[in-house]
PDB file of C-alpha atoms in Angstrom:
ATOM      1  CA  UNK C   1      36.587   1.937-108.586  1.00 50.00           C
ATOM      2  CA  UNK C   2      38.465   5.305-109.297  1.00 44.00           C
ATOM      3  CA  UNK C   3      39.101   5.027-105.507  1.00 58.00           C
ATOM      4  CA  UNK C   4      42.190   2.765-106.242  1.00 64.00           C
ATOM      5  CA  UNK C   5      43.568   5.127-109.057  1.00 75.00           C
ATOM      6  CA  UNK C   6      42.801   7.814-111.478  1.00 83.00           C
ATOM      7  CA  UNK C   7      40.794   6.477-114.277  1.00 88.00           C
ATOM      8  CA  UNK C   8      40.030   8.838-117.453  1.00 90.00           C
ATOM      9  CA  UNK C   9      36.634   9.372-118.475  1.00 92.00           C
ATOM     10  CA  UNK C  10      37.593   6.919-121.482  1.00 93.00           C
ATOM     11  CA  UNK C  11      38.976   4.145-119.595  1.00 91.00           C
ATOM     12  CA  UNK C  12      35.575   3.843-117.702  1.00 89.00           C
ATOM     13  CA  UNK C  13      33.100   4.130-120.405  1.00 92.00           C
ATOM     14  CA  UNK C  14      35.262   1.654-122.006  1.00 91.00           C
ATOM     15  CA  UNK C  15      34.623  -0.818-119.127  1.00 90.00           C
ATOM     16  CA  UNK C  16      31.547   0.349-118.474  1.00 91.00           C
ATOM     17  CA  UNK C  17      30.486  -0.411-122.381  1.00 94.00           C
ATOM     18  CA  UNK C  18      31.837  -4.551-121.295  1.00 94.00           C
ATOM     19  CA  UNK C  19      29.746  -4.679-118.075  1.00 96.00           C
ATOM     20  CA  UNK C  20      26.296  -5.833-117.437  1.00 97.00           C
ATOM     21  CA  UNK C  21      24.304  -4.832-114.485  1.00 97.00           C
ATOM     22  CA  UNK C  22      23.056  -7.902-111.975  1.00 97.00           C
ATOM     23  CA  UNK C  23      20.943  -8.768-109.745  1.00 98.00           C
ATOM     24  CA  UNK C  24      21.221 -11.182-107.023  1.00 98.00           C
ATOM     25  CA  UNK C  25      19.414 -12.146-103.778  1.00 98.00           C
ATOM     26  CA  UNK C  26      20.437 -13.523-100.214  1.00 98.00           C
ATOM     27  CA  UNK C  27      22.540 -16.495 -99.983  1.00 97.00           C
ATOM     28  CA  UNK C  28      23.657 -17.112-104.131  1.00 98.00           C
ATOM     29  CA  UNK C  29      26.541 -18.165-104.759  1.00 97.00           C
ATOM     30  CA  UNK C  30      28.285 -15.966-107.538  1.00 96.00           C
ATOM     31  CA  UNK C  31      31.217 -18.506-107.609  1.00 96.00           C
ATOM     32  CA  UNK C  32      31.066 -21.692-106.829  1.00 96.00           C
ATOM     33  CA  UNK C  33      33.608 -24.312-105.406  1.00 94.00           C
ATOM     34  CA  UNK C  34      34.693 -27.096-108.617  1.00 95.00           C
ATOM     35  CA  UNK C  35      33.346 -24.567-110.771  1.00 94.00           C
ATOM     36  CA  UNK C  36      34.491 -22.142-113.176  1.00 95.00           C
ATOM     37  CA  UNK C  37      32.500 -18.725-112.746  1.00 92.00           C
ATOM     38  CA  UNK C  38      33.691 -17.239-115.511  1.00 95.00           C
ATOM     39  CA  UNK C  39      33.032 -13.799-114.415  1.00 96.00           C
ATOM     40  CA  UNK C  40      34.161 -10.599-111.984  1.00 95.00           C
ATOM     41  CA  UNK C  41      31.997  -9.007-110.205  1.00 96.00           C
ATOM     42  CA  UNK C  42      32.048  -5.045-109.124  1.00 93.00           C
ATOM     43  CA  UNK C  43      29.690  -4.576-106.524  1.00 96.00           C
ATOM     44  CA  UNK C  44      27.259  -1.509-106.592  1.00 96.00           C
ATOM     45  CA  UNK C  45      25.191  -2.614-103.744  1.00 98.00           C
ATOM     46  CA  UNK C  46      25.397  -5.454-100.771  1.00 98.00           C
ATOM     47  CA  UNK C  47      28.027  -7.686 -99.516  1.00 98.00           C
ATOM     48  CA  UNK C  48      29.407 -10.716 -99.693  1.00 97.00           C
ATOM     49  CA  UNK C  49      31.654 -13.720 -98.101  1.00 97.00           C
ATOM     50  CA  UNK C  50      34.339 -15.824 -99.388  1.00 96.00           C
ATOM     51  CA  UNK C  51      34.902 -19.226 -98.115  1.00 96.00           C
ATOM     52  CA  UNK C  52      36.991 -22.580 -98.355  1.00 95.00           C
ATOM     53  CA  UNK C  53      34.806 -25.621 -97.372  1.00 94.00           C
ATOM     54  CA  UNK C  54      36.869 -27.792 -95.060  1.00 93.00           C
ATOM     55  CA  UNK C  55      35.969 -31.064 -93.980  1.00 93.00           C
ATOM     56  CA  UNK C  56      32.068 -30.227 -93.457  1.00 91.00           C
ATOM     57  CA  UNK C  57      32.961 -26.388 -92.165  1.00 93.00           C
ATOM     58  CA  UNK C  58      33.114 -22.833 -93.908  1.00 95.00           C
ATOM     59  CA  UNK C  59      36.037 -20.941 -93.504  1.00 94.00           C
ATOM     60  CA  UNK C  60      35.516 -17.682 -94.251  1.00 95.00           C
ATOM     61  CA  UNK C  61      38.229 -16.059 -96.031  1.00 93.00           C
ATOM     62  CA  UNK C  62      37.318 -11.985 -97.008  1.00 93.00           C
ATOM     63  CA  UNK C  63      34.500  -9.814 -97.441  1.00 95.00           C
ATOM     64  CA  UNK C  64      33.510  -7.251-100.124  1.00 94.00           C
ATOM     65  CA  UNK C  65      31.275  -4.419-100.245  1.00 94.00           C
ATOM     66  CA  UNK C  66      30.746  -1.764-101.963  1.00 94.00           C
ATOM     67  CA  UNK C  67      32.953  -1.057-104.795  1.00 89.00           C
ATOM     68  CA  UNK C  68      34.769  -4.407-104.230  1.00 90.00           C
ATOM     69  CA  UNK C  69      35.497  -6.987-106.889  1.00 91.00           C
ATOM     70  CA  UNK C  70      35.193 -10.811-106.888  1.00 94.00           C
ATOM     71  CA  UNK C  71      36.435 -13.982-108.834  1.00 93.00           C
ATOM     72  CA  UNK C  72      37.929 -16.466-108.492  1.00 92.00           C
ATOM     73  CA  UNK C  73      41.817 -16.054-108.157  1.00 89.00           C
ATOM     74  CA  UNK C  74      41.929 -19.929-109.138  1.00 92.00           C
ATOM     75  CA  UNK C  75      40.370 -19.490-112.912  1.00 93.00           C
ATOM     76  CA  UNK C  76      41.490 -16.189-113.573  1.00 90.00           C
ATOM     77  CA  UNK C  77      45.296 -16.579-112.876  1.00 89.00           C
ATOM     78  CA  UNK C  78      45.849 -20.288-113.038  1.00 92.00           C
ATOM     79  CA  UNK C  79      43.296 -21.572-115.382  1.00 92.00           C
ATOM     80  CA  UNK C  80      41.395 -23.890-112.499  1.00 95.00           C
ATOM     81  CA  UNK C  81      37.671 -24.599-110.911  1.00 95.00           C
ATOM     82  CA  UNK C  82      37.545 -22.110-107.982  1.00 95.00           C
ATOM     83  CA  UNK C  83      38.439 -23.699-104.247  1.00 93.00           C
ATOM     84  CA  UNK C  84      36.447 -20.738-102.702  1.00 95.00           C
ATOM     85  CA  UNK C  85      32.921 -20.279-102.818  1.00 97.00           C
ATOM     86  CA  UNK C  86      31.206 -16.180-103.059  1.00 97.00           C
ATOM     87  CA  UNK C  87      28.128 -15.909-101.430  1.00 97.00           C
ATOM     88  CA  UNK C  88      25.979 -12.977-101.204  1.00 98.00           C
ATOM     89  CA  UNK C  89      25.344 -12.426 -97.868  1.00 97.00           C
ATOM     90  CA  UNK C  90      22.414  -9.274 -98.760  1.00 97.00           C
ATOM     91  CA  UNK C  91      20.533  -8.459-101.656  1.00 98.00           C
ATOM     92  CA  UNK C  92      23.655  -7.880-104.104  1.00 98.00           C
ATOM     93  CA  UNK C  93      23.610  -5.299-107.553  1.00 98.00           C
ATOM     94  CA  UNK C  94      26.610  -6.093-109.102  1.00 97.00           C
ATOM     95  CA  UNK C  95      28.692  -5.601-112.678  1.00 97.00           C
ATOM     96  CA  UNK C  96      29.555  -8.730-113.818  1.00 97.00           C
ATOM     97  CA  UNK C  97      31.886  -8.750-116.854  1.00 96.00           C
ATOM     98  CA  UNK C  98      33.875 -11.704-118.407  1.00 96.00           C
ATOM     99  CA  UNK C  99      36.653 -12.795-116.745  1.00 94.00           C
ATOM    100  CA  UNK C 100      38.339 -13.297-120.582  1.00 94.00           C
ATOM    101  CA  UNK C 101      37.342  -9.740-121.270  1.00 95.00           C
ATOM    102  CA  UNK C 102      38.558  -8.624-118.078  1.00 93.00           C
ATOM    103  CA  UNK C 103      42.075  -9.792-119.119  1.00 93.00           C
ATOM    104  CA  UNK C 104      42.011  -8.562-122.503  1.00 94.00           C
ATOM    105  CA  UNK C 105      41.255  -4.989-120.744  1.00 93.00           C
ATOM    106  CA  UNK C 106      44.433  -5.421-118.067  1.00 91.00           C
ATOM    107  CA  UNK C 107      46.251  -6.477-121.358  1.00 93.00           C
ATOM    108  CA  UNK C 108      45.495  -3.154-123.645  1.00 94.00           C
ATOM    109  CA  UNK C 109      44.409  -0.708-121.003  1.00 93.00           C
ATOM    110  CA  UNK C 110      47.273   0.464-118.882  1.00 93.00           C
ATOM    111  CA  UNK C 111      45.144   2.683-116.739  1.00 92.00           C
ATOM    112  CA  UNK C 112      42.885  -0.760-116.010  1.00 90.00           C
ATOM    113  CA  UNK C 113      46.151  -2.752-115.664  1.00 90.00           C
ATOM    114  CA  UNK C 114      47.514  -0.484-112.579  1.00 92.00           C
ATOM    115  CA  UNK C 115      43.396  -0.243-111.254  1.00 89.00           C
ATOM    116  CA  UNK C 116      44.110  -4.203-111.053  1.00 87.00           C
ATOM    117  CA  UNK C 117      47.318  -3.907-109.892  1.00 90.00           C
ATOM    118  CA  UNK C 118      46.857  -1.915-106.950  1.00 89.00           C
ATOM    119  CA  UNK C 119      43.328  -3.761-106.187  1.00 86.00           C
ATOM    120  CA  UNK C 120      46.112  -7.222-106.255  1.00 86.00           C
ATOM    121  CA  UNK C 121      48.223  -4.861-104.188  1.00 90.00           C
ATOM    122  CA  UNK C 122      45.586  -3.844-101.516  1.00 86.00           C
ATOM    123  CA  UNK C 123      44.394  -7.472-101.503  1.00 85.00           C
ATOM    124  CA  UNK C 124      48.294  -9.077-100.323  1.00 88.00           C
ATOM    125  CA  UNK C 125      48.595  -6.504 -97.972  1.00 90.00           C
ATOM    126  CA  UNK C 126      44.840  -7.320 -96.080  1.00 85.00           C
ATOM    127  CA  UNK C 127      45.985 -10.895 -96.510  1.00 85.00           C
ATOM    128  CA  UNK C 128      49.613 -10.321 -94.899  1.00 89.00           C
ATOM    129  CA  UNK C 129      48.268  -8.840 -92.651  1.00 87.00           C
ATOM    130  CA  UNK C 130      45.397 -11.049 -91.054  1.00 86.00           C
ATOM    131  CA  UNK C 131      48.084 -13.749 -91.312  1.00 86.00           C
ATOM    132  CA  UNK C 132      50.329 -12.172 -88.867  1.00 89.00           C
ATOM    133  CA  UNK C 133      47.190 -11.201 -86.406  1.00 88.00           C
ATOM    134  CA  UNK C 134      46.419 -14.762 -86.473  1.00 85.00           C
ATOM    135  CA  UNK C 135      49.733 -15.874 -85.320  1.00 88.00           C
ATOM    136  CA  UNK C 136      50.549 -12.888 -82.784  1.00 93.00           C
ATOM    137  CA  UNK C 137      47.380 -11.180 -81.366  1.00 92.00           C
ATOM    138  CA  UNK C 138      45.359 -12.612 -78.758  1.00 93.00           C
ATOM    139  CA  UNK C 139      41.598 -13.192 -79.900  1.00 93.00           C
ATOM    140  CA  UNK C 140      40.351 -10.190 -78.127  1.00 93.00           C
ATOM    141  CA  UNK C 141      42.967  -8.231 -80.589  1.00 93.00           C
ATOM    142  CA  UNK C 142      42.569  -9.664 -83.850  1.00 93.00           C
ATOM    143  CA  UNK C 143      38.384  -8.463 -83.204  1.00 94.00           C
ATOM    144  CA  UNK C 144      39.427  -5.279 -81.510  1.00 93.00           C
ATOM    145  CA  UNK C 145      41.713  -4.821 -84.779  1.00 92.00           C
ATOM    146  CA  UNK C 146      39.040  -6.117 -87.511  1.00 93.00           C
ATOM    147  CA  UNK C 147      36.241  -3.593 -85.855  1.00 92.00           C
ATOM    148  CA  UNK C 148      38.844  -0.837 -86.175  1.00 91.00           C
ATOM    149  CA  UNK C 149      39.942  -2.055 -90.001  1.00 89.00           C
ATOM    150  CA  UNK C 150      36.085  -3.455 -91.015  1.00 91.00           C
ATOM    151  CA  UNK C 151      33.370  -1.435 -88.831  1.00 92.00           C
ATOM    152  CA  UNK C 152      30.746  -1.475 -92.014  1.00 93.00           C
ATOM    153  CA  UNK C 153      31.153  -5.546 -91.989  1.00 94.00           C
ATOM    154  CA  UNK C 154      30.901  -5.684 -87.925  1.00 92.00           C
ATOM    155  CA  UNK C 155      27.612  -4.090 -88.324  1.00 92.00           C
ATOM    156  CA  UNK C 156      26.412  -5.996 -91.711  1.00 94.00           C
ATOM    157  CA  UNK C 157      27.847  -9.402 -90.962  1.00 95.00           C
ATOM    158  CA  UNK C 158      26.418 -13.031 -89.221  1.00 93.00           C
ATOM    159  CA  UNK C 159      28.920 -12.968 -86.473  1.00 94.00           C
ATOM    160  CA  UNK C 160      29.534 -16.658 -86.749  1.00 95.00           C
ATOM    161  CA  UNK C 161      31.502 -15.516 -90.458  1.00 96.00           C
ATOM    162  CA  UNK C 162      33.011 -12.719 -88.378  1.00 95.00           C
ATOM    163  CA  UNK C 163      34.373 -15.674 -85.913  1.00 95.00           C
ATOM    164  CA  UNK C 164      35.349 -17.815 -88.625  1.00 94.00           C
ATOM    165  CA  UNK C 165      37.208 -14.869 -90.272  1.00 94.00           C
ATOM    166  CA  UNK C 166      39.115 -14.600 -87.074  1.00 94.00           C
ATOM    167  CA  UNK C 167      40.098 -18.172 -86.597  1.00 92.00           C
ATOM    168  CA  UNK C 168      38.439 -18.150 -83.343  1.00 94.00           C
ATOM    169  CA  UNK C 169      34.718 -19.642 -82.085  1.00 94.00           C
ATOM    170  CA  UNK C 170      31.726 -18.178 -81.867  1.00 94.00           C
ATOM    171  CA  UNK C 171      31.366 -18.226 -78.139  1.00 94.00           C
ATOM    172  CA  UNK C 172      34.521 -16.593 -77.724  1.00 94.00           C
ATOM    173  CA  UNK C 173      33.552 -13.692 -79.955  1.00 94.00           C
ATOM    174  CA  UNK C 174      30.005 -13.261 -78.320  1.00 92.00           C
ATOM    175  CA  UNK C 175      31.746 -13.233 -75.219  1.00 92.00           C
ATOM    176  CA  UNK C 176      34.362 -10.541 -76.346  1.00 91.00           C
ATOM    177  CA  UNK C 177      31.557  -8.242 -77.774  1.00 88.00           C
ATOM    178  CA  UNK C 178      29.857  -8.273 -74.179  1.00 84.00           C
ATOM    179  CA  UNK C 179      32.903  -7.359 -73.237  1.00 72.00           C
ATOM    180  CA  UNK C 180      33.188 -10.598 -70.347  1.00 45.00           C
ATOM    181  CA  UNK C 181      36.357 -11.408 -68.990  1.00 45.00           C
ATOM    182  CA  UNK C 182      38.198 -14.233 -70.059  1.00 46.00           C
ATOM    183  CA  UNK C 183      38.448 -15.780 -67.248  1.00 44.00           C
ATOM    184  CA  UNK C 184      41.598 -15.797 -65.041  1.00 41.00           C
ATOM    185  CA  UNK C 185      42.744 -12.645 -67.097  1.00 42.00           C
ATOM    186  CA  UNK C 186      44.419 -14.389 -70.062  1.00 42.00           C
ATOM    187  CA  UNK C 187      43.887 -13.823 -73.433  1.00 40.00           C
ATOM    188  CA  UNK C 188      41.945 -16.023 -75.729  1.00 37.00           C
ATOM    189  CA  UNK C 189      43.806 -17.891 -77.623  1.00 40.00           C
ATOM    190  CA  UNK C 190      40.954 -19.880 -80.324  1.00 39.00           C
TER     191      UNK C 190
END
């Protein structure tokens, strides 16, 4: 967490003091979609996935790992049941802490505010950013791209998230970590 910005030794025992140490195992959903979660979680230990059900499918939208944070954008900013659903995708250790108590902090804390700040910060820029690879790189660029940016998640993740992540199938990404050609020498376009 101090990662993002300088944090006094008060400003963390202070957060630390609101947090409570969880456990969870493979495949729980810490937020679910229609629901509110009423928590954030910092993860200690494990990963996760965040995804929008569409129309039968999961669209994976982000990962966290270590010394990530999760909630639900929806209920903490607007008030509403989450559209995304967190899974754990490994054994997960995790701080949860209200999501109320998390705003109080970014209201009274400014060290916390600018931690959440930059965190928001980080987040838009990941987001801008897979947004334009998905409308200019070829398939074989936005993976080449994600290994570079992501190499912890290429080696933790189900690839079929990894695919989904991408906006391209699973057979195409198989084939571009065996390294096949494409075919007549175009780029995949999924």
């Amino acid at each position: 967490m101090r990662t993002l910005c300088p944090l006094s030794d008060e400003t963390v025992r202070e957060l630390e003091n609101r947090v409570t140490l969880c456990r969870f195992p493979k495949k729980y959903r810490l937020i679910r979609e229609n629901t509110y979660a009423k928590y954030a979680y910092f993860i200690e230990k494990g990963m996760t996935r965040s995804y929008w059900p569409v129309n039968g499918t999961e669209v994976t939208t982000s990962f966290s790992c270590e010394g990530g944070i999760v909630f639900s954008m929806d209920e903490l900013y607007y008030g509403k049941a989450s559209e995304e659903v967190v899974e754990t995708l490994e054994e997960v250790e995790a701080y949860s802490i209200p999501l109320a108590e998390l705003t109080r902090l970014w209201q009274t804390n400014i060290e916390l505010c600018n931690w959440g700040r930059i965190a928001h910060q980080n987040e838009y820029r990941r987001l801008h950013r897979s947004h334009k690879e998905r409308l200019t790189l070829s398939a074989r660029e936005r993976y080449e791209a994600f290994r570079e940016q992501f190499p912890d998640i290429c080696r933790r993740a189900n690839l079929s998230y990894i695919a989904s992540y991408l906006g391209i199938t699973l057979s195409t990404l198989s084939r571009l970590r065996a390294g096949e050609p494409c075919g007549n020498g175009m780029s995949i376009l999924t």
